[in-house]
Amino acid sequence: MAQRNSTRASGQTEKTSVTCATRPLMADIIAQRISRRQALGGIAASSILSLTTTKPAFGQARSSLNFTEIAHGYDTDFHVPEEHKPQILIRWGDPLFPDAPAFDPLRQTASAQSRQFGYNNDFVAFLPLPHPTGRADHGLLCVNHEFTNANLMFPDIGNDQDRAMLSAEQVNTEMAAHGHSIVEVRQRGGNWETVLDSPFNRRITALETEMNMTGPAAGHARLKTAADPEGRKVIGTLNNCAGGVTPWGTVLIAEENFHAYFAGDPDKTAQAENHKKYGMRGKPRFQWGRFHERFDLEKTPNEPNRFGWIVEVDPYNPRHIPQKHTALGRFKHEGATTAIAPDGRVVVYSGDDERFEYLYRFISDGRYDSEKRSQNMRLLQSGTLSVARFNEDGSLQWLPLVWGEGPLTPENGFASQADILIETRRAADLLGATPMDRPEDVETNPVSGSVFLMLTNNTRRQADATHPANPRARNRHGHILELIPPGGAGRGADHAAATYQWEILLMAGNPDETADGARYHAGISPHGWLSNPDNCAFDHRGRLWIATDGAPKSGFADGLWACDVEGPGRALTRHFLRTPRGAELCGPCFTPDDRSLFVAVQHPGAEAGSDFHNPSTRWPDFSPEMPPRPAIVAVTAGGQPIGNPHIG
Ligand code: FEO
Ligand code: CA
Ligand code: CA
């Protein structure tokens, strides 16, 4: 565990910011891109005292958040500040229906898993019931299940190499544990509970849920397979990472690392470059291709083209057929965050989470009309996809990916817009987009209208390839950018503008380690620093809540940190929550009144030497009969706003 025991001089945070001493021009540019608001807000002014307590002290006078900060740590349990109460709401294997089988970890089946909460919960959305004017204590919880950890899931699988021993039933159980869960939840007597006999409850899986393709690539020859000669229907969704909620009350589910599911040698297909561009190498992590030909790209070379999309689901209609929207492009979508432009067009931001990949923005052709829900549900079928270029002067340009424009022509292998959408990465390369340090979640500040981008890390960035928006070589800790559309605050922000401004909110890492090049508000406590920002959320007062995936490499558990992004507490991150060992934290999601926070604890116990029989934690059951279970935790604060339990 990293601890600070010495007094630090005023202004040290400023001095540790420059990552590339051999490039003073770069340093100057970075300094300019650290917000002027930040400098005025205290980075240069605060002095840091040594500290051994975690009671409210450091920087609290400057932060709008007044919870008692927790300490960095690493143990088997889940921790929140003392004024807050965590409650396990639903775990992997818990029934979603009255007739669902009870969870039996020693006798798992695909049919049982299809009626139970899936594995590795990631994105979480809360949609109030009834729609659209529901309450904050009753709604639908919509949860992604990103992937499975076979050696923590099954008793006879010891490590990743043992995946080759998975039976057909186990593979099908994995497929049924992927996807999405929709479950009705309500709060009674201060506690949250699931409603098992709800007509809304639903499992969406990689095994058997039928989906439609929409948009310019739907029906294209490269989407057709023997099982789907029309190229318009796909079974399943997978590696569902983060997501988003639309203004019309549907959920957007991102398909991220789809390459990990496809066996077969891409060089034996006619689309070798396409498949290799997305990471397919013939050695997939998952063994589904042994039992399902569609996950063997030598046998079904178009099947990978049917994954890597944004999927829209209507949780208020349990018979809704999920829609894979090709207009939003095909890449390793981390998530999908929606905004409305001043003229009513719908904007969706999405990062491609891989080293040196890009940030994208989709703008619908049609306009949102709050009175016309069924019409709104077609808005993501047509529009313009763009990719971001960050300029050194602090401006950002959105470069449209439009067939026939610039290099996006038949001479470069693009016969139509469908080709551009199927091979989005290659098209974006040709436009000169800015390679980023793994774009993860994107969220829009509901108060300021600014857009915040999490960049989790990129240890492969070389010193001669740094850029002001990705300024660190071997970026181990990640950073957060603020993208500022023109047009003013909140709903005045023009999310359809061709040019934005950008600034650095913070550079993650240890502010006491000069080599880290970390940048935060100077009032940060010894526990306020973080590493590897991944998911994030804004509360309704516009404070940013940052979830991490990778902090254990720095000696403490992943968790949640919160900060103001405006005013004197800007970038003053404070540690709010930490996960049990081996886990990452996903899906922070607030109820509309900010009185409840749902978080997803993903892959607890996933670390070297830990398996089903001897896991490093048995959270949340702590029963010798039960392996660790990914679970959703509901956090409350005695009826007070999360993060502000102390009134006044
Ligand atoms: Fe699934 Fe990019 O985290
Ligand atoms: Ca993520
Ligand atoms: Ca992650």
XYZ file of C-alpha atoms and ligand atoms in Angstrom:
653
model
C 0.000 0.000 0.000
C 1.334 3.391 -0.914
C 1.370 5.894 1.912
C 2.678 9.412 2.177
C 4.430 10.222 5.430
C 6.321 13.362 4.651
C 5.465 16.965 4.260
C 5.324 18.106 0.698
C 6.141 21.598 -0.347
C 3.568 23.896 -1.804
C 3.166 23.582 -5.522
C 4.885 20.236 -5.915
C 2.019 18.864 -7.916
C 2.703 21.470 -10.548
C 6.356 20.584 -10.814
C 5.792 16.883 -11.257
C 3.552 17.254 -14.224
C 5.904 17.269 -17.146
C 6.430 13.889 -18.690
C 8.958 14.545 -21.352
C 11.852 16.612 -20.110
C 13.597 16.463 -23.454
C 10.713 18.202 -25.152
C 10.182 21.554 -23.438
C 7.721 22.652 -26.077
C 5.565 19.671 -25.220
C 5.754 20.553 -21.534
C 4.619 24.082 -22.244
C 1.709 22.830 -24.237
C 0.692 20.380 -21.522
C 0.859 23.093 -18.903
C -1.456 25.194 -21.028
C -3.842 22.309 -21.388
C -4.040 21.769 -17.644
C -7.036 23.899 -17.033
C -6.697 27.503 -16.106
C -9.612 26.869 -13.741
C -7.511 24.211 -12.075
C -4.643 26.579 -11.468
C -6.960 29.166 -10.030
C -8.711 26.519 -7.976
C -5.794 25.554 -5.840
C -3.154 23.502 -7.542
C -0.655 26.264 -7.139
C -1.887 27.553 -3.828
C -2.478 24.646 -1.459
C 0.155 23.299 0.844
C 0.192 19.593 1.668
C 0.594 18.338 5.218
C 1.646 14.891 6.271
C -1.302 12.744 7.183
C -2.028 9.479 8.834
C -5.753 9.820 9.375
C -8.441 9.444 6.744
C -10.932 11.653 8.571
C -12.173 14.676 6.639
C -9.196 16.939 6.449
C -7.352 17.192 3.198
C -8.861 19.541 0.767
C -12.332 19.036 2.114
C -12.907 22.739 2.519
C -12.361 23.045 -1.200
C -14.375 20.003 -2.239
C -18.149 20.021 -2.461
C -18.057 16.390 -1.283
C -18.001 15.902 2.493
C -17.895 12.133 2.976
C -15.208 10.620 5.189
C -12.555 9.498 2.762
C -11.496 5.846 2.946
C -7.918 4.610 2.789
C -6.141 2.830 -0.006
C -6.044 -0.846 0.900
C -6.185 -4.400 -0.351
C -8.221 -7.065 1.405
C -11.018 -9.555 0.861
C -13.915 -7.180 1.498
C -15.768 -4.197 0.055
C -15.493 -0.799 1.737
C -17.404 2.489 1.664
C -17.152 5.609 3.853
C -18.527 5.245 7.352
C -21.642 7.331 6.690
C -22.656 4.998 3.879
C -24.255 1.559 3.824
C -23.432 -1.083 1.200
C -26.005 -3.726 0.417
C -25.487 -6.728 -1.849
C -28.384 -6.464 -4.287
C -27.847 -9.292 -6.768
C -25.038 -11.777 -7.432
C -23.961 -14.028 -10.267
C -26.341 -17.020 -10.238
C -29.154 -15.329 -8.334
C -32.578 -16.157 -9.827
C -34.240 -13.585 -12.049
C -37.581 -15.380 -12.256
C -39.832 -17.178 -9.741
C -39.161 -20.517 -11.447
C -35.431 -20.018 -11.925
C -33.299 -22.746 -10.342
C -31.377 -21.891 -7.197
C -27.681 -21.337 -7.853
C -25.588 -24.484 -7.497
C -21.947 -23.765 -8.320
C -21.104 -27.482 -8.541
C -23.866 -28.277 -11.023
C -24.122 -25.341 -13.415
C -26.073 -25.659 -16.638
C -26.714 -23.310 -19.530
C -30.471 -23.557 -19.029
C -30.181 -22.565 -15.355
C -27.736 -19.752 -16.149
C -30.154 -18.406 -18.762
C -32.651 -17.809 -15.926
C -30.096 -16.389 -13.494
C -28.060 -13.207 -13.155
C -24.985 -13.444 -15.398
C -21.269 -13.204 -14.683
C -18.932 -10.195 -14.500
C -21.408 -7.372 -14.217
C -20.109 -4.190 -15.875
C -22.393 -1.352 -17.071
C -25.335 -0.537 -14.802
C -28.321 1.649 -15.655
C -31.311 2.529 -13.498
C -34.475 3.318 -15.457
C -37.336 4.553 -13.272
C -40.729 2.854 -13.231
C -43.111 3.692 -14.651
C -41.595 5.277 -17.746
C -41.028 8.199 -18.166
C -42.035 9.812 -14.889
C -40.992 7.203 -12.412
C -39.516 7.512 -8.968
C -36.037 7.140 -7.619
C -37.000 4.201 -5.390
C -38.451 1.914 -8.055
C -37.119 0.996 -11.461
C -35.385 -1.388 -13.785
C -31.760 -2.236 -13.229
C -30.103 -2.973 -16.562
C -26.729 -4.685 -16.247
C -24.119 -5.865 -18.750
C -22.264 -9.149 -18.247
C -18.955 -8.619 -19.971
C -17.109 -11.942 -19.819
C -16.459 -15.017 -17.687
C -13.502 -16.225 -15.603
C -13.639 -19.989 -16.149
C -11.213 -20.844 -13.357
C -13.315 -18.972 -10.775
C -16.604 -20.129 -12.266
C -16.136 -23.888 -12.686
C -14.711 -26.320 -10.118
C -12.714 -28.347 -12.662
C -10.967 -25.481 -14.451
C -7.780 -24.444 -12.680
C -6.411 -21.740 -14.947
C -6.780 -20.147 -18.338
C -4.864 -22.953 -20.042
C -7.495 -25.371 -18.808
C -10.081 -23.651 -20.971
C -9.324 -26.238 -23.635
C -10.941 -28.767 -21.282
C -14.270 -26.950 -21.093
C -17.198 -29.184 -22.013
C -19.918 -28.178 -24.456
C -22.260 -27.610 -21.528
C -19.695 -25.394 -19.813
C -19.139 -23.375 -22.973
C -22.881 -22.925 -23.323
C -23.029 -21.914 -19.670
C -20.374 -19.291 -20.364
C -22.396 -18.041 -23.323
C -25.505 -17.846 -21.149
C -23.530 -15.948 -18.483
C -22.625 -13.239 -21.030
C -24.934 -10.494 -22.246
C -27.324 -8.457 -20.177
C -29.830 -8.713 -17.326
C -32.903 -6.584 -16.758
C -34.414 -6.829 -13.276
C -37.041 -4.780 -11.500
C -35.796 -3.286 -8.223
C -37.433 -1.257 -5.483
C -36.463 0.287 -2.191
C -38.357 -0.613 0.985
C -37.462 0.541 4.475
C -34.172 1.890 3.189
C -33.175 -1.412 1.560
C -33.154 -2.329 -2.109
C -34.677 -5.611 -3.297
C -35.221 -7.380 -6.599
C -38.745 -8.191 -7.781
C -38.653 -11.736 -9.136
C -42.188 -11.878 -10.482
C -41.752 -8.708 -12.537
C -42.923 -8.891 -16.164
C -39.864 -6.818 -17.120
C -37.204 -9.251 -15.931
C -35.170 -10.597 -18.800
C -31.913 -12.275 -19.706
C -30.187 -11.417 -22.954
C -27.355 -13.841 -23.734
C -24.704 -14.728 -26.286
C -26.296 -18.163 -26.563
C -29.773 -17.604 -27.872
C -31.096 -14.036 -27.960
C -32.005 -13.014 -31.506
C -31.055 -9.478 -32.592
C -31.620 -7.363 -35.690
C -28.961 -5.479 -37.619
C -29.924 -1.917 -38.610
C -28.295 0.861 -40.607
C -26.108 1.037 -43.710
C -24.301 -2.288 -43.140
C -27.452 -4.324 -42.396
C -27.974 -6.847 -45.173
C -24.501 -6.261 -46.622
C -22.765 -9.273 -48.153
C -20.068 -9.167 -45.467
C -22.709 -9.685 -42.771
C -24.316 -12.726 -44.422
C -23.757 -16.259 -43.127
C -25.224 -19.675 -43.862
C -27.423 -19.298 -40.788
C -28.470 -15.777 -41.808
C -28.418 -15.449 -45.598
C -30.032 -12.005 -45.355
C -27.321 -10.578 -43.084
C -29.912 -9.009 -40.828
C -30.292 -11.309 -37.824
C -27.640 -12.257 -35.293
C -27.778 -14.551 -32.310
C -26.415 -12.920 -29.231
C -24.221 -10.139 -27.985
C -20.919 -10.540 -26.165
C -18.229 -8.801 -24.186
C -20.752 -6.194 -23.149
C -18.630 -3.640 -21.359
C -20.034 -0.190 -20.601
C -23.092 1.343 -22.250
C -25.502 4.213 -21.995
C -29.109 5.304 -21.646
C -30.978 7.207 -24.354
C -33.302 10.138 -23.620
C -36.200 7.927 -24.740
C -35.478 5.309 -22.095
C -33.641 2.565 -23.944
C -30.281 1.087 -23.051
C -27.221 1.025 -25.291
C -24.963 -1.979 -24.792
C -21.392 -1.867 -26.093
C -19.694 -4.887 -27.645
C -16.029 -4.529 -26.722
C -13.401 -7.291 -27.042
C -15.264 -9.457 -29.540
C -12.026 -10.741 -31.067
C -11.425 -12.952 -28.027
C -14.207 -15.334 -29.061
C -13.155 -16.272 -32.605
C -11.006 -19.294 -33.368
C -9.413 -19.884 -36.771
C -6.583 -18.399 -38.794
C -7.557 -15.073 -40.389
C -4.989 -15.636 -43.136
C -7.114 -18.512 -44.384
C -10.011 -16.151 -45.066
C -10.593 -13.475 -47.686
C -10.770 -10.851 -44.902
C -7.440 -11.423 -43.208
C -6.548 -7.743 -42.786
C -9.973 -6.876 -41.466
C -9.917 -9.645 -38.866
C -6.340 -8.970 -37.822
C -7.033 -5.253 -37.478
C -9.468 -6.186 -34.693
C -7.043 -8.539 -32.968
C -8.025 -11.971 -34.219
C -4.927 -14.184 -34.297
C -6.288 -17.740 -34.152
C -5.673 -18.118 -30.427
C -8.853 -16.901 -28.774
C -9.251 -16.698 -25.046
C -12.668 -18.350 -25.315
C -13.233 -21.836 -26.688
C -16.659 -21.347 -28.176
C -15.432 -22.179 -31.679
C -14.866 -25.802 -30.638
C -18.602 -26.308 -30.316
C -20.126 -23.499 -32.395
C -18.913 -23.145 -35.982
C -19.927 -19.517 -36.103
C -17.129 -18.769 -33.628
C -14.572 -20.312 -35.989
C -13.791 -17.683 -38.591
C -12.301 -20.194 -40.998
C -15.729 -21.838 -41.147
C -17.824 -18.669 -40.791
C -15.597 -15.799 -41.950
C -18.340 -13.175 -41.782
C -19.443 -13.911 -38.220
C -16.882 -11.533 -36.630
C -18.380 -8.722 -38.717
C -21.619 -9.233 -36.823
C -20.010 -8.219 -33.499
C -18.333 -5.018 -32.349
C -21.459 -2.885 -32.546
C -23.659 -0.832 -30.230
C -26.844 -2.696 -29.342
C -30.065 -0.904 -28.334
C -32.502 -2.636 -25.980
C -35.868 -1.395 -24.738
C -36.063 -2.585 -21.131
C -39.688 -1.484 -20.835
C -40.699 -4.039 -23.481
C -39.571 -7.552 -22.517
C -40.299 -8.776 -26.064
C -38.208 -6.097 -27.740
C -35.733 -7.485 -30.256
C -32.347 -5.869 -29.548
C -31.017 -3.766 -32.417
C -27.357 -3.734 -33.491
C -26.887 -0.270 -34.974
C -24.234 -0.401 -37.679
C -24.366 3.373 -38.256
C -22.375 3.819 -35.016
C -19.416 1.894 -36.401
C -17.672 -1.361 -35.615
C -14.840 -1.295 -33.120
C -14.157 -2.332 -29.532
C -16.822 -0.092 -28.101
C -16.186 0.687 -24.458
C -19.565 2.372 -24.037
C -22.057 4.735 -25.635
C -23.012 8.052 -24.068
C -25.883 10.087 -25.467
C -26.413 13.847 -25.657
C -28.892 16.005 -27.513
C -27.607 18.767 -29.797
C -29.388 22.132 -29.620
C -31.194 21.320 -32.871
C -32.515 18.041 -31.462
C -30.182 15.641 -33.221
C -28.931 12.774 -31.081
C -25.218 12.497 -30.371
C -23.501 9.315 -29.158
C -19.893 9.329 -27.937
C -17.964 6.058 -27.895
C -14.335 5.122 -27.275
C -12.484 2.247 -28.966
C -10.672 0.651 -26.051
C -7.343 -0.438 -27.376
C -3.917 1.157 -27.298
C -3.602 3.854 -29.995
C -7.263 3.635 -30.993
C -9.709 6.496 -31.254
C -12.643 8.424 -29.849
C -15.789 8.544 -32.015
C -18.974 10.610 -32.204
C -22.193 9.726 -34.004
C -24.826 12.347 -34.920
C -28.267 11.180 -36.006
C -29.923 12.459 -39.165
C -33.281 12.734 -37.406
C -34.270 14.802 -34.390
C -35.365 13.710 -30.937
C -39.012 14.354 -30.072
C -39.942 13.535 -26.480
C -43.517 12.812 -27.604
C -42.559 10.202 -30.209
C -40.812 7.268 -28.563
C -41.187 4.748 -31.387
C -39.782 7.293 -33.831
C -36.882 8.018 -31.474
C -36.084 4.314 -31.430
C -35.132 4.609 -35.116
C -32.818 7.596 -34.643
C -29.661 5.512 -34.339
C -30.260 3.827 -37.690
C -28.892 6.680 -39.785
C -26.461 9.499 -39.212
C -22.833 10.549 -39.457
C -19.993 8.906 -37.591
C -16.896 11.016 -36.929
C -13.538 10.420 -35.273
C -11.581 12.828 -33.083
C -8.379 14.637 -33.926
C -6.842 16.450 -30.950
C -4.742 19.429 -31.960
C -1.788 20.793 -30.016
C -3.434 24.207 -29.695
C -6.196 22.733 -27.531
C -8.760 22.390 -30.263
C -10.443 19.167 -31.310
C -11.816 18.440 -34.770
C -14.415 15.830 -35.594
C -13.544 14.131 -38.882
C -16.591 12.608 -40.636
C -16.329 9.034 -41.878
C -18.354 9.476 -45.052
C -18.036 7.272 -48.111
C -16.629 9.054 -51.172
C -15.065 11.848 -49.132
C -11.298 12.190 -48.832
C -9.562 8.815 -48.825
C -12.740 6.831 -48.093
C -13.154 5.657 -51.670
C -13.070 2.424 -53.720
C -9.370 3.029 -54.393
C -8.807 2.337 -50.715
C -11.133 -0.645 -50.565
C -14.308 1.089 -49.470
C -17.058 0.248 -51.941
C -19.809 1.768 -49.819
C -20.608 3.275 -46.423
C -21.128 -0.294 -45.187
C -17.448 -1.036 -45.795
C -16.482 2.051 -43.782
C -18.679 0.972 -40.884
C -17.442 -2.643 -40.918
C -13.818 -1.480 -41.076
C -14.185 1.656 -38.994
C -10.662 1.473 -37.606
C -9.011 1.426 -41.023
C -11.161 4.299 -42.229
C -10.265 6.355 -39.156
C -6.558 5.663 -39.724
C -6.824 7.147 -43.194
C -8.438 10.327 -41.883
C -5.593 11.031 -39.475
C -7.405 10.620 -36.169
C -5.380 10.959 -32.958
C -4.225 7.625 -31.469
C -5.195 7.644 -27.804
C -4.140 5.872 -24.604
C -7.052 3.373 -24.590
C -10.280 5.382 -24.631
C -12.615 3.955 -22.024
C -15.762 5.590 -20.715
C -17.092 8.950 -21.895
C -19.620 10.887 -19.842
C -21.231 14.285 -20.191
C -21.363 16.689 -17.250
C -25.083 17.488 -16.813
C -24.240 20.929 -15.375
C -21.458 22.257 -17.597
C -22.156 20.297 -20.782
C -18.489 19.278 -21.043
C -17.601 15.754 -22.083
C -15.105 13.738 -20.037
C -12.984 10.975 -21.527
C -11.232 8.310 -19.446
C -7.906 7.127 -20.917
C -6.937 4.138 -18.884
C -3.268 3.522 -19.778
C -0.882 2.814 -22.626
C 2.464 1.413 -21.599
C 3.441 0.988 -25.248
C 3.497 4.693 -26.053
C 7.079 5.643 -26.785
C 8.655 8.949 -25.789
C 8.907 10.040 -29.407
C 5.201 9.391 -29.930
C 3.744 11.492 -27.129
C 1.148 14.095 -27.942
C -0.304 16.855 -25.754
C -3.533 14.884 -25.359
C -1.566 11.723 -24.526
C 1.490 13.339 -23.015
C 3.144 10.507 -21.107
C 5.461 7.877 -22.526
C 4.739 4.413 -21.119
C 1.542 5.763 -19.614
C 1.019 3.353 -16.733
C -1.688 5.213 -14.830
C -3.904 6.865 -17.436
C -5.468 10.319 -17.505
C -8.744 12.169 -17.974
C -9.534 14.731 -20.653
C -12.302 17.320 -20.684
C -13.763 18.055 -24.112
C -15.595 21.355 -24.266
C -18.223 21.875 -26.957
C -19.066 25.454 -27.904
C -22.349 27.022 -26.980
C -22.436 27.311 -23.235
C -23.345 25.211 -20.250
C -25.717 22.295 -19.842
C -28.187 21.948 -22.647
C -26.700 24.907 -24.443
C -23.605 22.894 -25.299
C -23.452 22.166 -29.014
C -22.597 18.476 -29.159
C -22.932 18.599 -32.937
C -20.236 21.259 -33.445
C -17.353 20.422 -35.769
C -14.737 21.800 -33.363
C -14.375 21.600 -29.566
C -11.706 22.644 -27.118
C -9.956 20.155 -24.867
C -8.099 20.262 -21.554
C -6.500 17.789 -19.172
C -8.530 17.277 -15.978
C -5.943 15.104 -14.272
C -3.004 12.827 -14.856
C -3.421 9.718 -12.695
C -0.626 8.148 -10.678
C 1.099 8.882 -7.402
C 1.701 12.618 -6.913
C 4.627 11.776 -4.618
C 6.438 9.873 -7.359
C 8.025 12.379 -9.673
C 8.407 9.741 -12.348
C 4.647 9.252 -12.446
C 4.070 12.771 -13.699
C 0.758 12.873 -11.867
C -1.414 16.002 -11.768
C -4.325 16.616 -9.422
C -5.579 19.396 -7.205
C -2.845 20.089 -4.664
C -5.186 19.382 -1.741
C -5.376 15.686 -2.548
C -4.959 13.302 0.404
C -2.585 10.298 0.454
C -5.554 8.153 -0.560
C -6.988 10.498 -3.133
C -4.791 9.417 -5.985
C -5.913 6.760 -8.422
C -4.686 4.678 -11.317
C -6.309 3.399 -14.513
C -9.598 5.317 -14.805
C -12.124 3.154 -16.657
C -15.841 3.653 -16.022
C -17.253 6.907 -14.707
C -20.488 8.665 -13.883
C -21.687 12.146 -13.025
C -24.064 12.788 -10.178
C -26.746 15.372 -10.808
C -24.667 18.149 -9.228
C -21.984 17.572 -11.849
C -19.375 15.797 -9.721
C -17.334 13.129 -11.459
C -17.143 9.603 -9.994
C -14.234 7.633 -11.405
C -14.047 3.820 -11.265
C -10.714 2.122 -11.813
C -9.417 -1.092 -13.388
C -5.757 -1.675 -12.596
C -5.007 0.024 -9.261
C -3.665 -3.243 -7.733
C -0.556 -2.765 -9.870
C 0.053 0.258 -7.639
C -0.525 -1.687 -4.432
C -4.159 -0.999 -3.589
C -7.592 -2.179 -4.632
C -9.640 -0.805 -7.480
C -12.550 1.340 -6.488
C -14.227 4.689 -6.819
C -12.878 8.218 -6.466
C -14.982 11.390 -6.708
C -14.169 15.005 -7.472
C -15.572 18.329 -8.522
C -14.748 19.309 -12.073
C -15.594 22.988 -11.600
C -14.663 25.513 -8.925
C -12.065 25.339 -6.165
C -12.309 21.567 -5.788
C -11.610 20.762 -9.423
C -9.575 17.543 -9.752
C -9.469 17.084 -5.967
C -10.176 13.358 -6.126
C -11.264 11.677 -2.895
C -11.373 7.915 -2.311
C -14.947 6.725 -1.809
C -15.081 2.959 -2.234
C -12.848 -0.019 -2.738
C -13.449 -3.491 -4.051
C -12.448 -6.871 -2.674
C -9.113 -8.133 -3.953
C -8.894 -9.228 -7.553
C -11.917 -7.154 -8.596
C -12.307 -4.077 -10.717
C -15.129 -1.611 -10.201
C -17.663 -0.979 -12.956
C -20.968 0.663 -13.636
C -21.288 3.494 -11.157
C -24.909 4.584 -11.529
C -26.922 7.052 -9.468
C -30.656 7.086 -8.952
C -32.265 10.335 -10.152
C -32.229 11.733 -6.593
C -28.527 10.855 -6.018
C -29.620 9.038 -2.820
C -28.595 5.599 -4.070
C -25.540 4.476 -5.992
C -25.304 1.127 -7.761
C -21.875 -0.283 -8.470
C -20.770 -3.492 -10.177
C -17.982 -5.510 -8.576
C -16.445 -7.421 -11.468
C -14.240 -10.540 -11.235
C -13.604 -10.588 -7.447
C -10.759 -12.980 -6.693
C -9.263 -12.787 -10.189
C -5.551 -12.832 -9.471
C -2.642 -15.205 -9.855
C -3.021 -18.478 -7.977
C -6.688 -17.909 -7.186
C -9.285 -20.384 -8.433
C -12.690 -21.869 -7.658
C -11.412 -24.036 -4.803
C -8.877 -21.630 -3.330
C -9.993 -18.141 -4.234
C -8.234 -15.116 -2.792
C -11.624 -13.888 -1.567
C -15.020 -15.511 -1.201
C -16.802 -12.165 -1.365
C -19.715 -11.572 -1.112
C -20.945 -14.823 0.494
C -17.825 -15.709 2.493
C -19.109 -19.281 2.504
C -16.746 -22.231 1.991
C -19.360 -23.642 -0.381
C -19.347 -20.630 -2.629
C -16.743 -19.187 -4.993
C -16.402 -15.399 -5.230
C -19.338 -13.940 -7.119
C -19.501 -10.784 -9.204
C -22.336 -8.730 -7.746
C -24.169 -5.421 -7.761
C -23.927 -3.388 -4.566
C -26.445 -0.682 -3.676
C -24.891 2.094 -1.586
C -27.037 4.501 0.439
C -26.312 7.252 2.955
C -29.249 7.262 5.371
C -31.401 9.186 2.940
C -28.757 11.827 2.256
C -27.084 12.362 -1.111
C -24.275 9.925 -1.843
C -20.988 11.636 -1.046
C -22.681 14.403 0.962
C -23.925 12.675 4.114
C -23.197 15.754 6.231
C -25.840 18.358 5.651
C -24.462 21.866 5.386
Fe -14.245 -3.579 -20.758
Fe -12.515 -1.194 -21.716
O -13.171 -2.122 -20.346
Ca -14.505 -0.672 -18.917
Ca -12.366 -2.793 -17.547
